[in-house]
Amino acid sequence: MDNLRFKALEIELSRKPNNFKTAEKVSGYYGELTFSKTVMREYLPHEAYKLVNHAIDQGDQIDRKTADQVASSMKAWAIEKGATHYTHWFHPLTGSTAEKHDAFVDPLDDGKAIESFHGNQLVQQEPDASSFPSGGLRNTFEARGYTAWDPSSPAFILDATLCIPTIFIAYTGEALDYKTPLMKALSTVDSAATRVCNYFDEDVKSVSATLGWEQEYFLVDNALFRARPDLVLTGRTVFGHASAKDQQLSDHYFGRINERVMNFMQEFEYESHRLGIPVKTRHNEVAPNQFECAPVYEEANISVDHNQLIMHLMVRIAKHHNLTVLLHEKPFSKLNGSGKHNNWSLKTNKEQNLFSPGKTKEDNLRFLTFLVNTIKAVHDYGGLLRGHIASAGNDLRLGANEAPPAIISVFIGQKLTAMLDELEKGNNWIDPGSDEQNINIPKIPEILTDNTDRNRTSPFAFTGNKFEFRAVGSSESCSKPMIALNTIMAKQLNEFADKVDKKLDEGTDKNQAVMEVVKETITESKAVRFEGNSYSEEWVREAEKRGLPNIPSTPAALKTILSKEAVDLFEKTGVLNKKELEARFAIKIEKYIKKIQIEGRVIGDLAINHIIPIAVRYQNTLLENVKGLQEVLDQKTFTGLSKNQVQTIKDISGHIQEIKDNVTAMTEERKIANKMEDHEKMAFAYNEKVIPYFSSIRYHIDKLELLIDDELWPLPKYRELLFLK
Ligand code: ADP
Ligand code: MG
């Protein structure tokens, strides 16, 4: 077979932009594929609509009769929109989404058929889900788990199928998914935050967490993608010498979007908008072929669902444009990796953002309270947050130059830092520009408008009226960080309120009591605040002095999930019990092992069966050439002229030898690891003993790439993968 790389390049060169145009304005089709409240109002009897609406807002149960009515209106609506099937759409512990479609159609005795869909089918299903990872929670011989409708996230139509967001739990009650604990985390942060809000405003009845994610991704031409087995099987390039030019001129960031990419973006935005996903921002990112998409923020549960859905849409729609989306955290070495910043805030039922200072003293004290409690939560549970964003892919990104380090610290900006420092010293904050000399509650709005410097190196930064958790990996579900963040916040807020209540019982004035606990909290959480360059070596040393965890690898990070503090935290808040945590740990460890195992195999295969044969072939050409020269030249001229050729032959031999030795040694380490009974040990063995060979093998292969005739090289090179025309 001819060189696949050149065939792929030929295909790539012949691509024409696949135009995507819609004449309609967005507001005309926005949300047309979601069973939204507006649709429900139209399709449901008024009483039923009121009941469902109430259930959605308050999280109440929906009775059987109402469920039947909802099912029948969903069916009518979905069939009108061309749907033929329905499915429960859930988030199993694989980390992606799952669905099993059933047709609406039911045969009748007379050879005809009708479409049917009832309340019981809407509310609960029992997928034969024995092959989903359960971490031992559910034995395969009793593969009983069921999915149950989550009315708070609207049903939608995808591929002519009505998709109903559901939770997925075992018959014994344990969660087998990510949505169940997410909903519990959101409910516990709701009660805790409402409790704290009530110090300042008794009318606050509920608080919801909001999430606005920023999805980074790469695009590569589909033919070139197919010619790279590493991209196909692992999502990243395991070899590849840097392109002479890549991101060093910063000419891609915010640059003009190329036509082919624009057509892709327009089509997936169109499909997203039809599904009611409020995508808003698009731009070129730092690395060539790297892009970002961000929506308007939404209630966290819905936002998580929408992110899962958009990842699916992107991958699918890219194919229409002969493109492949890479969601991996580090598809190309030495170039920026991809993250998924999780912008997070808390909002009351009165639409107040709890991270926005207000006009009154009470509002400002509330702002301060939520600010310092967040800092304290991250201070106490930085390791746990790290554990909830851990993956083999993210390990390659975290701590690299463009990505937040594995040390979780909080950035709040100079002004807020100065304010917290003053408050801690016991000085009542006096705004320098203010006439009021005796205010005992900071005047925050002025401070915030001043605070424009944003530290891009921080993994957890306060950015005006929200926190931005930047360490999340691009391919991961936001539910993991959202479960962790909202749970630690709930626990912290309750602790805070307990302390305040105690002071109130002792007769302290309310503002005074809150202020005293705020001060204590500032002191206790100070170590996690860092305003400097988080990418620097000094920070690594400084963080160590401060006792902040720096967990570089996934196996170690995952251990935080089962630490005593973590089990206490999740059990006390009721978000996950010990058994469920153990199952999650087991599944994540297993996933890590498998990912590294696959990478190891791909590296071995490419090295031995693709690269070395080509290196040998080129070496033979050089040998022929040298022999030829020797025949036609006299010995003295030959020795002079063949020096470089001979050196290249030696260099190639040296690299081939090193590659072979390293692949053999890596395989031996894999064999040792594979024999281990204890999966935790196996994961550490893969991390410590197998992974180091990845870079040593890569080093020699990337050197060969520079030595070998370009015409022979089998894999598309970085310069070819990275610059879509
Ligand atoms: P940047 O890249 O500068 O951080 P972007 O505009 O790309 O800013 O992203 C900001 C993100 O923050 C958007 O997804 C937006 O929806 C989200 N966001 C804004 N306000 C809030 C909020 N109150 N709660 C949650 N997310 C928010
Ligand atoms: Mg951002």
mmCIF file of C-alpha atoms and ligand atoms in Angstrom, residues 212-214 216 283 285 292 294 340-343 454 456 463 466 468 470, ligand 2:
data_model
loop_
_atom_site.group_PDB
_atom_site.id
_atom_site.type_symbol
_atom_site.label_atom_id
_atom_site.label_comp_id
_atom_site.label_asym_id
_atom_site.label_seq_id
_atom_site.Cartn_x
_atom_site.Cartn_y
_atom_site.Cartn_z
ATOM 1 C CA GLY A 212 -21.130 28.465 32.564
ATOM 2 C CA TRP A 213 -18.535 26.184 30.988
ATOM 3 C CA GLU A 214 -15.999 27.128 28.344
ATOM 4 C CA GLU A 216 -11.939 24.101 24.355
ATOM 5 C CA HIS A 283 -13.201 32.049 19.059
ATOM 6 C CA GLU A 285 -7.717 29.622 20.918
ATOM 7 C CA GLU A 292 -13.454 27.508 22.204
ATOM 8 C CA ALA A 294 -19.032 29.041 25.602
ATOM 9 C CA LYS A 340 -13.075 23.329 30.316
ATOM 10 C CA HIS A 341 -13.252 26.289 32.667
ATOM 11 C CA ASN A 342 -16.191 25.894 35.005
ATOM 12 C CA ASN A 343 -17.560 29.342 35.842
ATOM 13 C CA ARG A 454 -7.127 38.838 36.110
ATOM 14 C CA ARG A 456 -4.828 33.607 34.088
ATOM 15 C CA THR A 463 -13.503 36.812 38.148
ATOM 16 C CA LYS A 466 -18.218 34.246 39.888
ATOM 17 C CA GLU A 468 -13.697 30.200 37.562
ATOM 18 C CA ARG A 470 -9.889 26.288 35.404
HETATM 19 MG MG MG B 2 -12.485 31.803 31.108
#
